Coordinates of C-alpha atoms and ligand atoms in Angstrom, one line a residue:
M1 CA -26.7 53.6 4.8
K2 CA -29.6 52.4 3.0
R3 CA -30.0 48.8 3.1
V4 CA -32.4 47.2 0.6
Y5 CA -35.3 43.9 0.9
N6 CA -32.9 41.4 -1.4
F7 CA -35.0 38.6 -2.6
S8 CA -32.3 36.9 -4.0
A9 CA -32.4 32.9 -4.3
G10 CA -29.4 32.7 -2.7
P11 CA -26.6 33.7 -1.2
S12 CA -29.7 36.1 0.7
M13 CA -30.3 38.0 3.1
L14 CA -29.0 37.6 6.9
P15 CA -31.1 38.7 10.0
E16 CA -29.6 42.3 10.6
A17 CA -29.3 41.1 14.3
V18 CA -26.7 38.8 13.2
L19 CA -24.5 41.1 10.8
R20 CA -24.6 43.6 13.7
R21 CA -23.4 41.6 16.2
A22 CA -20.6 39.9 13.6
A23 CA -19.9 43.7 13.0
D24 CA -19.5 44.4 16.4
E25 CA -17.5 41.4 17.2
M26 CA -14.8 41.4 14.0
L27 CA -12.2 42.7 15.4
D28 CA -11.9 41.1 18.7
Y29 CA -14.1 38.1 19.3
Q30 CA -14.8 37.9 22.7
G31 CA -11.7 39.3 24.4
S32 CA -9.8 36.8 22.2
G33 CA -8.0 39.9 20.4
Q34 CA -8.4 38.2 16.8
S35 CA -11.3 38.1 14.3
V36 CA -13.2 34.8 13.8
M37 CA -11.4 34.7 10.3
E38 CA -7.7 34.5 11.6
M39 CA -8.0 32.2 14.1
S40 CA -6.6 28.7 14.4
H41 CA -9.4 26.3 13.7
R42 CA -7.7 23.9 16.2
S43 CA -7.8 26.9 19.1
K44 CA -10.3 26.5 22.4
V45 CA -11.9 29.6 21.5
Y46 CA -12.8 28.5 18.0
E47 CA -13.5 24.6 19.3
G48 CA -16.2 27.0 21.7
I49 CA -17.7 28.4 17.8
I50 CA -17.8 25.1 16.2
G51 CA -19.2 23.1 18.7
S52 CA -22.0 25.9 19.8
A53 CA -22.9 25.8 15.8
E54 CA -23.2 22.2 16.5
S55 CA -25.2 22.0 19.3
L56 CA -27.6 24.8 18.6
L57 CA -28.1 23.0 15.4
R58 CA -29.0 19.9 17.1
E59 CA -31.3 21.9 19.2
V60 CA -33.3 24.0 17.0
M61 CA -33.7 20.8 14.6
N62 CA -34.0 18.3 17.4
I63 CA -31.7 16.1 15.4
P64 CA -32.0 12.8 17.4
D65 CA -28.7 11.3 19.0
N66 CA -28.0 8.8 16.4
Y67 CA -27.0 11.3 13.4
K68 CA -23.7 12.7 12.9
V69 CA -23.7 16.5 12.0
L70 CA -20.7 17.1 9.5
F71 CA -19.7 20.7 8.5
L72 CA -18.4 20.2 4.7
Q73 CA -17.4 22.3 1.8
G74 CA -18.0 22.0 -1.9
G75 CA -21.8 23.0 -1.7
A76 CA -24.7 20.8 -2.4
S77 CA -23.3 20.6 -5.5
S78 CA -20.5 17.9 -4.2
Q79 CA -23.4 16.4 -2.3
F80 CA -25.0 15.0 -5.7
A81 CA -21.4 13.0 -6.0
M82 CA -20.8 12.3 -2.3
V83 CA -24.4 10.8 -1.2
P84 CA -23.9 7.9 -4.0
M85 CA -20.0 7.5 -3.7
N86 CA -20.9 6.7 0.1
L87 CA -24.6 4.9 0.2
M88 CA -25.1 3.3 -3.8
T89 CA -22.7 0.1 -2.2
K90 CA -25.2 -2.3 -1.6
S91 CA -27.4 -2.8 -4.6
G92 CA -25.5 -0.4 -6.5
K93 CA -29.2 1.4 -7.2
A94 CA -31.1 4.3 -6.1
D95 CA -34.8 6.1 -6.8
F96 CA -35.2 9.7 -7.7
V97 CA -37.9 12.1 -8.1
L98 CA -37.1 14.7 -10.6
T99 CA -39.0 17.7 -9.3
G100 CA -36.3 20.6 -11.1
Q101 CA -32.8 21.4 -11.8
W102 CA -31.1 20.5 -8.6
A103 CA -33.2 17.0 -8.4
T104 CA -32.1 16.3 -11.9
K105 CA -28.4 17.3 -11.2
A106 CA -28.4 14.7 -8.3
Y107 CA -29.7 11.8 -10.5
K108 CA -27.4 12.6 -13.5
E109 CA -24.6 12.3 -10.8
A110 CA -25.9 9.6 -9.2
A111 CA -26.0 8.0 -12.9
R112 CA -21.9 8.0 -13.0
Y113 CA -22.0 5.6 -9.9
G114 CA -24.4 2.8 -10.0
E115 CA -28.1 2.4 -11.1
A116 CA -30.1 5.4 -10.8
N117 CA -33.9 5.3 -11.9
V118 CA -36.5 8.2 -12.3
V119 CA -39.8 7.1 -10.3
A120 CA -41.6 10.3 -11.2
S121 CA -40.7 13.6 -12.7
S122 CA -43.0 16.9 -13.2
K123 CA -40.7 18.1 -16.2
D124 CA -44.1 18.0 -18.5
Q125 CA -45.4 21.0 -16.9
T126 CA -41.9 23.1 -16.4
F127 CA -41.9 21.0 -13.0
C128 CA -44.6 23.6 -11.6
Y129 CA -46.0 20.8 -9.3
I130 CA -45.1 17.6 -7.0
P131 CA -45.8 14.1 -9.1
E132 CA -47.9 11.8 -6.7
L133 CA -45.7 8.9 -6.0
D134 CA -46.7 5.6 -6.0
P135 CA -44.7 3.1 -3.5
A136 CA -45.3 0.0 -5.8
T137 CA -43.1 1.7 -8.4
F138 CA -39.9 2.3 -6.1
T139 CA -37.0 -0.1 -6.5
K140 CA -37.5 -2.4 -3.1
D141 CA -33.3 -3.2 -2.7
A142 CA -32.4 0.5 -3.3
D143 CA -29.5 2.0 -1.5
Y144 CA -31.6 5.3 -1.1
F145 CA -34.4 7.3 -2.2
H146 CA -33.4 10.9 -3.4
I147 CA -36.1 14.2 -3.2
C148 CA -35.2 17.5 -3.3
M149 CA -37.6 18.6 -0.4
N150 CA -38.0 22.7 -1.6
N151 CA -37.5 23.5 -5.6
T152 CA -35.9 27.1 -5.1
I153 CA -35.9 27.6 -8.9
Y154 CA -39.6 26.2 -9.7
G155 CA -41.3 27.4 -6.4
T156 CA -42.7 23.8 -5.1
R157 CA -42.0 22.0 -2.3
F158 CA -43.0 18.7 -0.6
T159 CA -45.7 18.7 1.9
K160 CA -45.8 14.7 2.1
L161 CA -42.7 12.6 2.3
P162 CA -42.2 9.5 -0.2
E163 CA -43.1 6.1 2.0
T164 CA -40.1 4.1 1.5
G165 CA -39.8 1.8 4.3
D166 CA -36.4 0.6 4.8
V167 CA -34.7 2.6 1.7
P168 CA -33.3 5.7 3.5
L169 CA -34.7 9.0 2.4
V170 CA -32.1 11.4 1.3
A171 CA -33.3 15.0 0.8
D172 CA -31.7 18.0 -0.4
I173 CA -33.2 20.9 1.8
S174 CA -30.8 23.8 0.5
S175 CA -33.8 26.4 0.2
C176 CA -36.1 25.5 3.1
I177 CA -33.3 24.1 6.2
L178 CA -34.4 26.1 9.3
S179 CA -37.2 27.2 7.4
E180 CA -40.0 24.9 9.6
P181 CA -39.8 22.0 12.0
I182 CA -38.2 18.9 10.1
D183 CA -38.7 14.9 11.6
V184 CA -34.8 14.4 10.9
S185 CA -35.6 10.4 12.1
K186 CA -37.5 10.4 8.8
F187 CA -34.4 10.6 6.7
G188 CA -31.4 8.6 6.1
V189 CA -29.3 11.9 5.1
L190 CA -30.1 15.6 4.9
Y191 CA -27.9 18.0 3.4
A192 CA -27.9 22.0 2.6
G193 CA -25.6 24.4 1.1
A194 CA -25.9 27.5 3.7
Q195 CA -26.2 30.3 1.7
K196 CA -29.9 30.0 1.2
N197 CA -31.3 30.3 4.9
M198 CA -28.4 29.2 7.6
G199 CA -25.3 31.7 6.4
P200 CA -22.7 32.5 3.9
A201 CA -21.6 30.8 1.2
G202 CA -18.8 28.1 1.9
L203 CA -20.4 25.6 4.3
T204 CA -22.4 22.8 3.3
V205 CA -24.5 21.1 6.2
V206 CA -24.9 17.0 6.1
I207 CA -27.2 15.3 8.8
I208 CA -26.7 11.9 8.4
R209 CA -27.8 8.5 10.1
E210 CA -24.5 7.0 11.8
D211 CA -25.5 3.5 10.0
L212 CA -24.8 4.7 6.7
I213 CA -21.4 5.8 7.6
G214 CA -18.4 3.6 6.4
H215 CA -19.6 2.2 3.4
A216 CA -17.6 4.3 0.6
M217 CA -16.8 3.0 -2.6
D218 CA -13.1 2.2 -2.5
I219 CA -12.4 5.2 -5.5
T220 CA -14.2 7.8 -3.1
P221 CA -11.3 10.3 -2.5
T222 CA -10.4 11.1 1.4
M223 CA -12.3 14.2 1.0
F224 CA -15.9 12.6 0.0
N225 CA -16.0 10.3 2.3
Y226 CA -18.6 10.6 5.1
Q227 CA -16.4 8.7 7.6
T228 CA -13.3 11.2 7.3
H229 CA -15.5 13.9 8.6
A230 CA -17.3 12.2 11.1
D231 CA -14.2 10.6 12.7
N232 CA -12.5 14.0 12.9
G233 CA -15.2 15.9 14.2
S234 CA -15.5 17.8 10.8
M235 CA -12.0 18.9 11.5
F236 CA -10.0 16.7 8.8
N237 CA -8.6 19.6 7.5
T238 CA -9.7 23.6 7.8
P239 CA -13.6 23.9 7.7
P240 CA -15.1 26.9 6.5
C241 CA -14.4 28.8 10.0
Y242 CA -16.2 32.1 9.4
S243 CA -19.1 30.7 7.5
I244 CA -19.9 28.1 10.5
Y245 CA -19.6 31.7 13.0
I246 CA -21.9 33.4 11.2
S247 CA -24.2 30.3 10.8
M248 CA -23.8 30.0 14.8
L249 CA -25.3 33.2 15.3
V250 CA -27.9 32.8 13.2
L251 CA -29.2 29.8 14.8
D252 CA -28.7 32.1 18.2
W253 CA -31.2 34.2 16.2
I254 CA -33.5 31.5 15.1
K255 CA -34.0 30.0 19.2
N256 CA -33.7 33.3 21.3
T257 CA -35.0 36.1 19.1
I258 CA -37.6 33.8 17.3
G259 CA -38.2 31.3 19.6
G260 CA -37.4 27.9 17.2
L261 CA -38.8 26.8 14.4
E262 CA -42.8 26.4 15.1
E263 CA -42.3 30.3 15.7
M264 CA -40.1 30.2 12.2
K265 CA -42.8 28.2 10.9
K266 CA -45.4 30.9 11.3
L267 CA -43.6 33.6 10.6
N268 CA -42.5 32.3 6.9
E269 CA -46.7 31.0 6.5
K270 CA -47.6 34.6 7.3
K271 CA -45.1 36.5 4.8
A272 CA -45.9 33.7 2.2
G273 CA -49.6 34.0 2.9
I274 CA -49.1 37.7 2.5
L275 CA -47.7 37.3 -1.4
Y276 CA -49.6 34.8 -2.5
G277 CA -53.0 36.0 -1.3
Y278 CA -52.5 39.2 -3.5
L279 CA -51.0 37.0 -6.4
D280 CA -54.3 35.0 -6.2
N281 CA -56.3 38.3 -6.2
S282 CA -54.0 39.8 -9.1
K283 CA -55.4 41.0 -12.8
M284 CA -51.8 41.3 -13.9
F285 CA -49.3 38.5 -11.8
R286 CA -50.3 35.3 -11.5
G287 CA -48.1 32.6 -9.3
T288 CA -46.7 29.6 -11.7
V289 CA -46.8 27.3 -9.3
V290 CA -50.3 24.7 -8.6
P291 CA -51.5 26.0 -5.0
K292 CA -51.0 22.7 -3.4
D293 CA -47.4 22.6 -3.7
R294 CA -46.6 26.3 -3.2
S295 CA -43.5 26.8 -1.5
L296 CA -43.0 29.3 1.5
M297 CA -39.2 30.2 0.5
N298 CA -39.7 30.6 -3.2
V299 CA -42.4 32.4 -5.0
P300 CA -42.2 32.6 -8.8
F301 CA -45.0 34.6 -10.4
V302 CA -45.1 36.1 -14.1
T303 CA -47.5 39.0 -16.1
D304 CA -48.4 37.8 -19.5
S305 CA -45.4 40.2 -21.2
D306 CA -41.9 40.0 -21.6
E307 CA -42.0 43.3 -21.6
L308 CA -44.2 44.6 -18.6
N309 CA -41.9 41.6 -16.3
A310 CA -38.6 43.5 -17.4
K311 CA -40.3 46.7 -16.8
F312 CA -41.4 45.7 -13.0
V313 CA -38.2 44.0 -12.1
K314 CA -36.8 47.1 -13.3
E315 CA -38.9 49.7 -11.3
A316 CA -38.7 47.2 -8.5
E317 CA -35.0 47.5 -8.4
A318 CA -34.6 51.4 -8.3
A319 CA -37.4 51.0 -5.3
G320 CA -34.8 49.0 -3.6
F321 CA -36.5 45.3 -4.1
V322 CA -33.4 44.0 -5.6
N323 CA -32.7 40.7 -7.0
L324 CA -36.5 39.7 -8.4
K325 CA -35.7 38.6 -11.8
G326 CA -36.9 34.7 -12.2
H327 CA -34.5 32.2 -13.0
R328 CA -33.6 32.1 -16.8
S329 CA -35.4 28.7 -17.3
V330 CA -38.4 30.1 -16.0
G331 CA -38.5 33.5 -16.7
G332 CA -40.4 36.5 -14.8
M333 CA -40.2 36.9 -11.4
R334 CA -39.1 34.9 -8.1
A335 CA -39.5 36.3 -4.7
S336 CA -37.2 34.5 -2.2
I337 CA -38.3 35.2 1.0
Y338 CA -36.3 33.4 3.4
N339 CA -36.2 33.3 7.1
A340 CA -34.1 36.8 7.2
M341 CA -36.5 38.9 5.1
P342 CA -38.7 40.3 7.4
I343 CA -42.6 40.8 7.2
E344 CA -42.4 44.9 6.1
G345 CA -40.3 43.1 3.1
V346 CA -42.9 41.3 2.2
E347 CA -45.9 44.2 2.8
K348 CA -44.2 46.6 1.2
L349 CA -43.3 44.2 -2.0
V350 CA -46.7 43.7 -2.3
E351 CA -47.8 47.8 -2.0
F352 CA -45.0 48.3 -4.8
M353 CA -47.2 45.6 -6.9
K354 CA -50.6 47.0 -6.3
K355 CA -49.1 50.3 -7.4
F356 CA -47.5 48.9 -10.2
E357 CA -50.5 46.9 -11.7
E358 CA -52.4 49.9 -11.5
E359 CA -50.4 52.6 -13.1
N360 CA -49.8 49.8 -16.0
A361 CA -53.0 48.5 -16.4
Ligands
PLP1 C1 -28.7 26.4 -4.6 C2 -28.9 24.9 -4.2 C3 -28.3 24.0 -4.5 C4 -26.6 24.0 -4.9 O1 -25.9 25.0 -4.1 P1 -24.3 25.0 -3.8 O2 -24.0 25.2 -2.9 O3 -24.0 26.3 -5.0 O4 -23.8 23.9 -4.4 C5 -28.5 22.6 -4.7 N1 -29.9 21.9 -4.2 C6 -30.9 23.5 -3.8 C7 -32.2 22.9 -3.8 C8 -30.8 24.7 -4.0 O5 -31.0 25.7 -3.8

């Protein structure tokens, strides 16, 4: 067996220890005589799994008691509609910061349901920075204020939250959930597709302050109403059982093997530091993001030549560093170095880049 270093933006690497444990438990989950994939979601044994997944997430993220945790489907993309259908119901207005494609999709979807305002955008420079925000330009009576915390495609992240006062802050944290501690109490809603940093595709996690539940538009489909899932413990219908189970194993790994999110953050800063440090000194490669806004998770970089970029991606793949091709809208390369990417993966990538730089200088 040979495993590669997978730099995919998502779905992405999972901790090897998690995959091994899942393999061990595949045919007979803890003496139940069944795989988790086969069991009734209403069984006692599965109740234990979804219950542990929630309590581990609450513990690891330090989620206050007045927040509900929902395990849903439909991806972060469904939240682009679900958030406005549930929240945009008082003034019917919401504010958006356009920091990339996902943020823009959230804005465009919300504009179908109410008055969506753009308070700032970094589109003028291919989203390579996070715009400065002036609270005087925010909509005072907005129902919510939306940001995309970590911009997966462009490799930027918010390091300072907008000061929205009483307006609930809503954040897409798909590509940074569990990468470092986050003060949940500063947000009205947090949502994330699991497949970047938490588990397999198919699960979407929503963390929502309780007072924001129960105000959905009349047209909201039952399945798109947060109340439906909050009232039924994410069991209104069949949840994504296996993805929740793997996420539980990932959370257990973060808590017990890594030692929590403070430790996770240190590891992620170390990994990102190795890669950015090299990019800042290389004569061939350079990062595309303004240094102060650099993501810890997604690192886009380029050379000055498309041919060289293509050659690099091809040779890297042959050497066991896969999925380094940049997003089609940015070109060049992107290394996604989520929680499960070991430090050796980044060290070896940098060694490989140095060698490539020497050989192609
Ligand atoms: C991947 C991603 C999405 C889309 O997620 P789906 O689960 O595929 O809908 C949305 N936002 C961000 C920030 C992402 O990284």
